[in-house]
Coordinates of C-alpha atoms in Angstrom, one line a residue:
X429 CA 255.2 188.4 11.1
X430 CA 254.0 186.5 8.1
X431 CA 252.6 188.5 5.2
X432 CA 248.9 188.4 4.4
X433 CA 248.1 185.9 1.7
X434 CA 247.0 187.5 -1.6
X435 CA 243.3 187.0 -2.5
X436 CA 242.4 184.4 -5.0
X437 CA 239.3 184.8 -7.2
X438 CA 237.8 182.4 -9.8
X439 CA 235.7 183.6 -12.8
X440 CA 233.1 181.3 -14.3
X441 CA 232.1 182.1 -17.9
X442 CA 229.3 180.3 -19.6
X443 CA 230.1 179.8 -23.3
X444 CA 227.5 181.4 -25.7
X445 CA 225.4 182.3 -22.8
X446 CA 222.1 183.3 -24.6
X447 CA 222.3 180.0 -26.6
X448 CA 223.2 177.9 -23.6
X449 CA 220.4 179.4 -21.5
X450 CA 217.9 178.5 -24.2
X451 CA 219.2 175.0 -24.8
X452 CA 219.1 174.3 -21.0
X453 CA 215.3 174.3 -21.3
X454 CA 215.2 172.7 -24.8
X455 CA 217.9 169.9 -24.8
X456 CA 216.2 168.3 -27.8
X457 CA 217.8 171.0 -30.0
X458 CA 221.4 170.3 -28.8
X459 CA 222.3 168.4 -32.0
X460 CA 220.7 171.0 -34.4
X461 CA 222.1 174.0 -36.1
X462 CA 220.5 176.6 -33.7
X463 CA 220.9 180.3 -33.5
X464 CA 219.5 182.9 -31.1
X465 CA 218.5 186.3 -32.4
X466 CA 217.0 189.5 -31.0
X467 CA 215.8 192.9 -32.1
X468 CA 213.4 193.9 -34.9
X469 CA 216.0 193.0 -37.6
X470 CA 216.5 189.5 -36.0
X471 CA 220.2 189.8 -35.6
X472 CA 222.0 186.7 -34.5
X473 CA 223.6 186.9 -31.1
X474 CA 224.8 183.3 -30.6
X475 CA 225.1 180.3 -32.9
X476 CA 225.7 176.6 -32.1
X477 CA 228.8 174.7 -33.3
X478 CA 226.9 173.1 -36.2
X479 CA 225.7 176.5 -37.3
X480 CA 229.2 178.0 -37.0
X481 CA 230.7 175.2 -39.0
X482 CA 228.2 176.0 -41.8
X483 CA 229.5 179.6 -41.8
X484 CA 226.8 181.3 -39.7
X485 CA 228.2 184.1 -37.5
X486 CA 226.8 186.5 -35.0
X487 CA 225.7 189.8 -36.4
X488 CA 224.0 188.2 -39.5
X489 CA 220.3 188.4 -39.8
X490 CA 218.3 185.1 -39.7
X491 CA 217.4 185.6 -43.4
X492 CA 221.0 185.8 -44.3
X493 CA 221.9 182.8 -42.1
X494 CA 219.2 180.7 -43.8
X495 CA 220.8 181.3 -47.2
X496 CA 223.9 179.8 -45.7
X497 CA 222.2 176.9 -43.8
X498 CA 218.8 175.9 -45.0
X499 CA 218.1 173.6 -41.9
X500 CA 218.8 176.4 -39.5
X501 CA 216.7 176.5 -36.2
X502 CA 216.2 180.0 -35.0
X503 CA 214.9 181.0 -31.6
X504 CA 214.2 184.4 -30.1
X505 CA 216.4 185.5 -27.2
X506 CA 214.6 184.9 -23.9
X507 CA 215.5 187.1 -21.0
X508 CA 213.5 184.9 -18.6
X509 CA 215.6 181.8 -19.5
X510 CA 218.8 183.8 -19.2
X511 CA 217.8 185.1 -15.8
X512 CA 217.2 181.6 -14.5
X513 CA 220.4 180.3 -16.0
X514 CA 222.3 183.1 -14.3
X515 CA 220.8 182.0 -11.0
X516 CA 221.9 178.5 -11.7
X517 CA 225.5 179.7 -12.2
X518 CA 225.3 181.5 -8.9
X519 CA 224.0 178.4 -7.1
X520 CA 226.9 176.4 -8.6
X521 CA 229.4 179.0 -7.4
X522 CA 227.7 179.1 -3.9
X523 CA 228.4 175.3 -3.6
X524 CA 232.2 176.1 -3.7
X525 CA 232.4 179.5 -1.9
X526 CA 230.2 181.5 0.4
X527 CA 231.3 184.8 -1.3
X528 CA 229.9 185.0 -4.8
X529 CA 229.5 188.0 -7.1
X530 CA 227.1 188.2 -10.0
X531 CA 229.1 189.4 -13.0
X532 CA 226.0 189.3 -15.4
X533 CA 225.6 187.8 -18.9
X534 CA 226.8 184.3 -17.9
X535 CA 229.7 185.4 -15.7
X536 CA 230.2 184.8 -12.0
X537 CA 233.1 185.6 -9.6
X538 CA 233.8 183.6 -6.4
X539 CA 236.3 184.2 -3.6
X540 CA 238.5 181.1 -3.1
X541 CA 240.0 182.6 0.2
X542 CA 238.3 179.9 2.3
X543 CA 238.9 177.0 0.0
X544 CA 242.6 176.6 1.0
X545 CA 244.1 176.1 -2.5
X546 CA 247.8 175.7 -3.0
X547 CA 249.6 179.0 -2.8
X548 CA 253.0 177.9 -4.0
X549 CA 254.1 179.7 -7.1
X550 CA 257.3 177.9 -7.6
X551 CA 256.1 176.3 -10.8
X552 CA 255.4 179.7 -12.6
X553 CA 257.1 180.0 -15.9
X554 CA 259.3 182.9 -16.9
X555 CA 257.8 185.9 -18.7
X556 CA 257.0 185.0 -22.3
X557 CA 255.4 186.7 -25.3
X558 CA 251.8 185.5 -24.7
X559 CA 249.4 185.6 -21.7
X560 CA 249.2 181.8 -21.7
X561 CA 252.9 181.6 -21.0
X562 CA 252.4 183.0 -17.5
X563 CA 249.8 180.4 -16.5
X564 CA 250.6 177.7 -13.9
X565 CA 250.7 174.2 -15.3
X566 CA 248.2 171.8 -13.8
X567 CA 250.9 170.2 -11.7
X568 CA 252.0 173.4 -10.0
X569 CA 248.5 174.7 -9.2
X570 CA 247.1 171.2 -8.6
X571 CA 244.5 172.2 -5.9
X572 CA 243.2 175.2 -7.8
X573 CA 243.3 173.3 -11.1
X574 CA 241.3 170.5 -9.6
X575 CA 238.9 173.0 -8.1
X576 CA 238.4 174.6 -11.5
X577 CA 237.8 171.2 -13.1
X578 CA 235.1 170.5 -10.4
X579 CA 233.4 173.8 -11.2
X580 CA 233.4 173.0 -14.9
X581 CA 231.9 169.6 -14.3
X582 CA 229.0 171.1 -12.3
X583 CA 228.5 173.7 -15.1
X584 CA 228.3 170.9 -17.7
X585 CA 225.9 168.9 -15.5
X586 CA 223.6 172.0 -15.3
X587 CA 223.6 172.4 -19.1
X588 CA 225.7 175.6 -19.0
X589 CA 229.2 174.5 -20.2
X590 CA 231.9 177.1 -20.0
X591 CA 235.4 178.0 -18.8
X592 CA 237.0 178.9 -15.5
X593 CA 239.9 181.2 -14.7
X594 CA 241.6 181.7 -11.3
X595 CA 243.9 184.6 -10.4
X596 CA 244.4 187.3 -7.8
X597 CA 242.1 189.9 -9.4
X598 CA 238.8 189.9 -11.2
X599 CA 240.2 191.2 -14.4
X600 CA 243.0 188.5 -14.5
X601 CA 240.5 185.8 -13.6
X602 CA 238.1 187.0 -16.4
X603 CA 240.9 187.1 -18.9
X604 CA 242.1 183.6 -17.9
X605 CA 238.6 182.3 -18.3
X606 CA 238.5 183.5 -21.9
X607 CA 241.5 181.4 -22.9
X608 CA 241.3 177.8 -24.2
X609 CA 242.4 174.7 -22.3
X610 CA 240.3 175.7 -19.3
X611 CA 240.7 175.8 -16.3
X612 CA 243.5 178.3 -16.4
X613 CA 245.3 179.3 -13.2
X614 CA 247.4 182.5 -13.0
X615 CA 250.4 182.3 -10.7
X616 CA 250.0 184.2 -7.4
X617 CA 251.3 187.7 -7.7
X618 CA 251.7 187.1 -11.5
X619 CA 248.6 189.0 -12.6
X620 CA 250.6 192.0 -14.1
X621 CA 252.8 189.7 -16.2
X622 CA 249.7 187.7 -17.3
X623 CA 247.8 190.9 -18.3
X624 CA 250.7 192.7 -20.0
X625 CA 250.4 191.1 -23.5
X626 CA 246.6 191.5 -23.6
X627 CA 245.0 194.1 -25.9
X628 CA 243.7 197.3 -24.2
X629 CA 240.1 196.4 -24.9
X630 CA 240.4 193.5 -22.4
X631 CA 240.2 196.2 -19.7
X632 CA 236.7 197.2 -20.8
X633 CA 235.1 193.8 -21.5
X634 CA 232.8 192.6 -18.7
X635 CA 234.1 195.0 -16.1
X636 CA 230.6 196.1 -14.8
X637 CA 227.5 194.1 -14.5
X638 CA 225.2 196.9 -15.6
X639 CA 227.2 199.7 -17.1
X640 CA 225.5 203.0 -17.6
X641 CA 225.4 204.6 -21.0
X642 CA 227.5 207.4 -19.6
X643 CA 230.2 205.0 -18.4
X644 CA 230.2 203.3 -21.8
X645 CA 230.8 206.6 -23.4
X646 CA 233.6 207.5 -21.0
X647 CA 235.3 204.1 -21.5
X648 CA 235.2 204.5 -25.4
X649 CA 236.7 208.0 -25.0
X650 CA 239.5 206.7 -22.8
X651 CA 240.2 203.8 -25.1
X652 CA 240.5 206.2 -28.0
X653 CA 242.8 208.4 -26.0
X654 CA 245.1 205.6 -25.1
X655 CA 245.3 204.5 -28.7
X656 CA 246.3 208.0 -29.7
X657 CA 249.1 207.9 -27.1
X658 CA 250.4 204.8 -29.0
X659 CA 249.4 202.3 -26.4
X660 CA 248.3 198.9 -27.7
X661 CA 248.5 196.4 -24.7
X662 CA 247.6 196.3 -21.1
X663 CA 251.3 196.3 -20.2
X664 CA 251.8 199.5 -22.1
X665 CA 249.2 201.2 -19.8
X666 CA 250.6 199.6 -16.7
X667 CA 254.1 201.0 -17.4
X668 CA 252.9 204.7 -17.3
X669 CA 253.2 206.7 -14.1
X670 CA 250.1 206.4 -11.9
X671 CA 250.0 210.1 -11.0
X672 CA 250.2 211.2 -14.6
X673 CA 247.4 208.8 -15.7
X674 CA 245.2 210.1 -12.9
X675 CA 245.8 213.7 -13.7
X676 CA 245.0 213.3 -17.4
X677 CA 242.2 210.6 -17.3
X678 CA 240.6 211.1 -13.9
X679 CA 239.3 208.6 -11.5
X680 CA 238.2 206.1 -14.2
X681 CA 241.6 206.2 -15.8
X682 CA 243.2 205.6 -12.5
X683 CA 241.1 202.6 -11.9
X684 CA 241.9 201.2 -15.3
X685 CA 245.6 201.8 -14.6
X686 CA 245.3 199.8 -11.3
X687 CA 243.5 197.0 -13.0
X688 CA 246.3 196.8 -15.6
X689 CA 248.8 196.3 -12.8
X690 CA 246.8 193.5 -11.4
X691 CA 245.1 195.4 -8.6
X692 CA 241.3 195.3 -8.3
X693 CA 240.0 198.9 -8.1
X694 CA 236.8 197.4 -6.6
X695 CA 236.8 194.4 -4.3
X696 CA 234.6 191.4 -4.9
X697 CA 231.0 192.3 -3.8
X698 CA 229.4 189.2 -2.4
X699 CA 225.7 188.5 -3.3
X700 CA 223.4 187.2 -0.6
X701 CA 221.9 183.9 -1.5
X702 CA 218.3 184.3 -2.8
X703 CA 215.5 182.9 -0.5
X704 CA 213.8 181.2 -3.5
X705 CA 214.5 179.1 -6.5
X706 CA 213.1 180.3 -9.8
X707 CA 212.5 178.7 -13.2
X708 CA 211.0 180.9 -16.0
X709 CA 210.7 180.9 -19.7
X710 CA 208.8 182.6 -22.6
X711 CA 207.0 180.5 -25.1
X712 CA 207.5 180.7 -28.8
X713 CA 203.8 180.8 -29.3
X714 CA 200.8 181.2 -27.0
X715 CA 199.4 178.0 -25.3
X716 CA 195.7 177.8 -24.9
X717 CA 195.3 174.2 -23.6
X718 CA 196.2 172.6 -20.3
X719 CA 197.9 169.5 -21.6
X720 CA 200.5 171.3 -23.9
X721 CA 201.3 173.6 -21.1
X722 CA 201.9 170.7 -18.6
X723 CA 204.2 169.1 -21.2
X724 CA 206.3 172.3 -21.3
X725 CA 206.1 172.8 -17.6
X726 CA 207.3 169.3 -16.9
X727 CA 210.9 170.2 -17.9
X728 CA 210.9 173.3 -15.7
X729 CA 209.5 171.4 -12.7
X730 CA 212.2 168.7 -13.2
X731 CA 215.0 171.3 -13.4
X732 CA 213.5 173.0 -10.2
X733 CA 213.4 169.7 -8.4
X734 CA 217.0 168.9 -9.4
X735 CA 218.2 172.3 -8.1
X736 CA 216.4 171.7 -4.8
X737 CA 217.9 168.2 -4.5
X738 CA 221.4 169.5 -5.2
X739 CA 221.0 171.9 -2.1
X740 CA 219.4 169.3 0.1
X741 CA 216.2 171.3 0.2
X742 CA 212.5 170.7 -0.5
X743 CA 209.7 172.9 -1.8
X744 CA 207.3 174.1 1.0
X745 CA 205.4 176.6 -1.1
X746 CA 205.2 176.7 -4.9
X747 CA 204.1 179.9 -6.7
X748 CA 203.1 179.9 -10.4
X749 CA 202.8 183.1 -12.4
X750 CA 201.5 183.0 -15.9
X751 CA 201.4 185.9 -18.4
X752 CA 198.4 185.7 -20.6
X753 CA 197.4 187.6 -23.7
X754 CA 197.3 190.5 -24.1
X755 CA 198.6 192.0 -20.8
X756 CA 197.0 189.7 -18.2
X757 CA 198.5 187.8 -15.3
X758 CA 197.3 184.6 -13.7
X759 CA 198.8 183.7 -10.4
X760 CA 198.4 180.9 -7.9
X761 CA 200.2 179.7 -4.7
X762 CA 200.4 176.1 -3.5
X763 CA 201.1 175.3 0.2
X764 CA 202.6 171.9 0.6
X765 CA 202.1 169.9 3.9
X766 CA 205.8 169.0 4.0
X767 CA 208.8 170.0 1.9
X768 CA 209.3 167.8 -1.1
X769 CA 211.4 167.7 -4.2
X770 CA 209.5 165.1 -6.2
X771 CA 208.8 166.6 -9.7
X772 CA 205.9 164.4 -10.5
X773 CA 204.0 165.4 -7.3
X774 CA 204.7 169.1 -7.9
X775 CA 203.4 168.8 -11.5
X776 CA 200.3 167.0 -10.2
X777 CA 199.6 169.9 -7.9
X778 CA 199.9 172.3 -10.7
X779 CA 197.5 170.3 -12.8
X780 CA 195.0 170.2 -9.9
X781 CA 195.0 173.9 -9.3
X782 CA 194.8 174.9 -13.0
X783 CA 191.9 172.5 -13.6
X784 CA 190.1 174.2 -10.7
X785 CA 191.0 177.7 -11.8
X786 CA 192.1 177.8 -15.5
X787 CA 193.5 180.9 -17.0
X788 CA 191.1 182.9 -19.1
X789 CA 193.4 183.6 -22.1
X790 CA 196.4 181.9 -23.9
X791 CA 199.6 181.7 -21.9
X792 CA 202.7 183.5 -23.3
X793 CA 205.2 182.9 -20.5
X794 CA 205.5 181.2 -17.1
X795 CA 207.5 181.6 -13.9
X796 CA 207.8 178.9 -11.2
X797 CA 209.0 180.1 -7.7
X798 CA 209.8 177.5 -5.0
X799 CA 210.2 178.6 -1.4
X800 CA 212.6 176.1 0.1
X801 CA 212.7 174.6 3.5
X802 CA 214.8 171.9 5.1
X803 CA 213.1 168.5 4.9
X804 CA 212.4 166.6 8.2
X805 CA 215.4 164.7 9.5
X806 CA 215.3 161.2 10.9
X807 CA 217.7 159.6 13.3
X808 CA 218.5 155.9 12.6
X809 CA 218.1 153.4 15.4
X810 CA 220.1 150.2 16.1
X811 CA 217.5 148.6 18.4
X812 CA 214.2 150.3 17.9
X813 CA 211.9 150.2 14.8
X814 CA 212.9 152.0 11.7
X815 CA 212.0 155.7 11.4
X816 CA 209.9 156.9 8.6
X817 CA 211.9 158.2 5.5
X818 CA 211.5 162.0 5.5
X819 CA 211.6 162.1 1.7
X820 CA 209.1 159.4 1.2
X821 CA 206.8 160.9 3.9
X822 CA 206.9 164.3 2.2
X823 CA 206.2 162.7 -1.2
X824 CA 203.2 160.7 0.2
X825 CA 201.7 163.8 1.9
X826 CA 202.2 165.9 -1.2
X827 CA 200.5 163.2 -3.4
X828 CA 197.5 163.1 -0.9
X829 CA 197.3 166.9 -1.3
X830 CA 197.2 166.5 -5.0
X831 CA 194.4 163.9 -4.8
X832 CA 192.3 165.4 -2.0
X833 CA 192.8 169.1 -2.5
X834 CA 193.9 171.9 -0.2
X835 CA 193.0 172.0 3.5
X836 CA 192.5 168.2 3.6
X837 CA 195.9 166.9 4.4
X838 CA 197.6 167.4 7.8
X839 CA 197.4 166.5 11.5
X840 CA 194.2 167.7 13.4
X841 CA 194.6 169.8 16.4
X842 CA 191.9 170.9 18.9
X843 CA 190.7 174.5 19.1
X844 CA 189.2 176.4 21.9
X845 CA 185.4 175.9 22.0
X846 CA 182.7 173.4 23.1
X847 CA 181.7 172.0 19.6
X848 CA 183.3 168.7 18.8
X849 CA 184.0 169.6 15.2
X850 CA 186.2 172.6 16.0
X851 CA 189.7 171.8 14.9
X852 CA 192.6 173.1 12.9
X853 CA 195.1 171.4 10.5
X854 CA 198.8 171.4 11.3
X855 CA 201.7 170.0 9.3
X856 CA 201.9 166.3 9.7
X857 CA 205.1 165.7 11.7
X858 CA 205.0 162.3 13.4
X859 CA 207.1 161.8 16.5
X860 CA 210.2 159.6 16.2
X861 CA 209.9 155.9 17.0
X862 CA 210.9 154.6 20.4
X863 CA 214.6 153.8 20.9
X864 CA 213.8 150.2 21.8
X865 CA 211.1 147.9 20.3
X866 CA 208.1 147.7 22.7
X867 CA 205.8 144.8 23.0
X868 CA 202.2 145.7 22.2
X869 CA 200.0 146.1 25.3
X870 CA 196.8 143.9 25.4
X871 CA 193.6 145.6 24.6
X872 CA 191.2 146.6 27.4
X873 CA 188.0 146.8 25.4
X874 CA 188.2 150.6 24.9
X875 CA 185.9 152.2 22.4
X876 CA 186.9 154.7 19.8
X877 CA 184.5 157.1 18.0
X878 CA 184.6 157.5 14.2
X879 CA 183.5 161.0 13.7
X880 CA 181.3 161.9 10.7
X881 CA 182.3 165.1 9.0
X882 CA 180.1 166.6 8.0
X883 CA 177.4 165.1 10.2
X884 CA 174.7 163.0 8.6
X885 CA 171.2 164.3 8.9
X886 CA 168.8 161.6 10.1
X887 CA 165.1 161.3 11.1
X888 CA 164.6 160.5 14.8
X889 CA 161.4 159.4 16.4
X890 CA 161.2 160.3 20.1
X891 CA 159.1 159.2 23.1
X892 CA 156.3 161.9 23.2
X893 CA 155.2 161.4 26.7
X894 CA 154.3 164.1 29.2
X895 CA 156.6 162.6 31.8
X896 CA 159.5 162.7 29.4
X897 CA 158.8 166.2 28.4
X898 CA 158.7 167.3 32.0
X899 CA 162.0 165.5 32.9
X900 CA 164.1 166.6 29.9
X901 CA 163.7 169.3 27.3
X902 CA 164.8 166.9 24.6
X903 CA 162.7 163.6 24.5
X904 CA 164.7 160.4 24.3
X905 CA 165.1 158.9 20.8
X906 CA 163.3 155.7 20.1
X907 CA 163.8 155.1 16.3
X908 CA 166.4 156.3 13.8
X909 CA 165.6 156.4 10.1
X910 CA 167.9 157.6 7.2
X911 CA 166.6 160.4 5.1
X912 CA 166.0 159.5 1.4
X913 CA 168.0 162.4 0.2
X914 CA 171.1 161.4 2.1
X915 CA 173.5 159.2 -0.1
X916 CA 176.2 158.2 2.3
X917 CA 178.3 155.1 2.7
X918 CA 177.4 155.1 6.5
X919 CA 173.8 154.2 7.1
X920 CA 172.5 154.5 10.6
X921 CA 169.0 153.1 11.1
X922 CA 167.0 151.0 13.5
X923 CA 165.2 150.9 16.8
X924 CA 167.0 152.3 19.8
X925 CA 167.7 149.7 22.6
X926 CA 169.4 152.1 25.1
X927 CA 169.9 155.8 25.1
X928 CA 172.0 157.9 27.4
X929 CA 171.6 161.7 27.6
X930 CA 171.0 164.4 26.8
X931 CA 174.3 166.4 27.2
X932 CA 173.6 170.0 26.4
X933 CA 176.1 172.2 24.6
X934 CA 175.7 175.9 24.2
X935 CA 178.2 178.1 22.4
X936 CA 178.1 181.7 21.2
X937 CA 175.0 182.7 23.3
X938 CA 175.8 186.4 22.4
X939 CA 175.4 185.8 18.7
X940 CA 172.1 186.0 16.8
X941 CA 172.4 182.3 15.9
X942 CA 174.0 180.6 18.9
X943 CA 174.9 176.8 18.8
X944 CA 172.3 175.0 21.0
X945 CA 172.5 171.1 20.9
X946 CA 171.4 168.1 22.8
X947 CA 173.7 165.0 22.4
X948 CA 172.7 161.4 22.9
X949 CA 174.7 158.1 22.9
X950 CA 172.4 155.4 21.6
X951 CA 172.7 151.7 21.1
X952 CA 170.5 150.2 18.3
X953 CA 168.9 146.8 18.3
X954 CA 171.4 145.6 15.6
X955 CA 174.3 146.3 18.0
X956 CA 175.5 149.6 16.5
X957 CA 176.5 152.3 18.9
X958 CA 176.4 155.9 17.7
X959 CA 176.3 159.5 18.8
X960 CA 173.5 161.8 17.6
X961 CA 172.4 165.3 18.5
X962 CA 169.4 167.6 18.0
X963 CA 169.9 171.2 16.8
X964 CA 167.4 173.2 18.9
X965 CA 167.5 176.1 16.4
X966 CA 166.4 174.1 13.4
X967 CA 164.8 171.1 15.3
X968 CA 166.8 168.7 13.1
X969 CA 168.7 165.6 14.1
X970 CA 172.2 164.6 13.0
X971 CA 174.4 161.5 13.4
X972 CA 177.8 162.8 14.6
X973 CA 179.8 159.6 15.1
X974 CA 179.9 155.8 15.3
X975 CA 181.6 153.9 18.1
X976 CA 184.0 151.1 17.1

């Protein structure tokens, strides 16, 4: 019976993650000497290549670094940008494997078990003095090496360049990702030989996404104990008897000993894909005007649209959350008629809503949350007419929403009731075209009514005769005049040539103010045909529609 194939894990590490996360949202600073600092003393946590060439190093304060490089650009570390960048790394990993683990701080693990990489280890070199000597050359691990190159290309395209390591354990993959000449592939079942020459501190770097202070203290105590025993490398620890290490260092020591031998003490914990896409950032200074905010938001919306496009998704609901001074929060939600990933349309919708409901204080940070949905699919036809492009249809309906406002774009549907104006809006989803092209049928002189919403109030003169009053409760209209206060593009006026009616409508008789109407179809002397009604409650007349 063939043996079970050993697991293969890839580790993605974004280089200088705090700096890369910031530059992803500010690409104009990519060619500047930039540093990212944090804390009350403004200690530098990451520096760009130009800054490092000038002598700036992490750990210095911004004031010390400015003495070294006068043209230094300093930015405060932004947890919001880093959180978004971490989600982007997870999305990149999710495009290669369904099993992805969040390693935190610019690190992601992914299981390559379903990718079917080359498992031959015949090209592995003999044991050498350094960890790099135990790596597979690109020709030996061609499939995994090509896969690592593809992952790195996607990281570069997302503005988060980094390195990739592939091995049989998370520790070995993480160590391989720290080496130059990435991607680095550790030979199958060669994790112990690869880890052996590494220093002991490699076991404690990046091992837990959110280590507790107690665990950090225990790890430092174990590391100090191992150094007192005279151990310097991971191989020195792996050579000790497992039972003796467990009896003296406990469960944590046993887990570190297993990791030193290339065995993962904890399996890869897959992370379920998030149901939303998020872009967030903190501003360097408060923004109190709409135009500067939209200028900053344009980049975030473009990145959000690119992420949706990479996954073949569209935004069906967009949520914007703004933090305002001093401790306020301004939130709004935008429902789109169809999923879209057009950045210009999404930005127009944000402008429309903020103009209608502006924040009451300067904005300090923002968060965009896109709820994705699968865009409408269209089947191409060889003989019939071409189908509507789903992307173009979604973009057009979203633009109409931006121009007309909410609750004004969609497909009307009837609702239960007697009143003609009762309707509801549904998502505009036109049916597919016929499979074959049909010849248009000749017209048969049918009329269509162009409904006026809201109805136009008019003045109606009726036949005030005793006979008419006895025959019908609503006298027949004889003349229609527009009211001087009505300013509409549709003017209905003139003497009535023919009138048909009335048709009585009663709805909500149990209410205090029921709907009681008398409808008439009238033809005017100028040839126009329209529909009017009288509201019995207010004794007013309204034009309800025009027949075409």
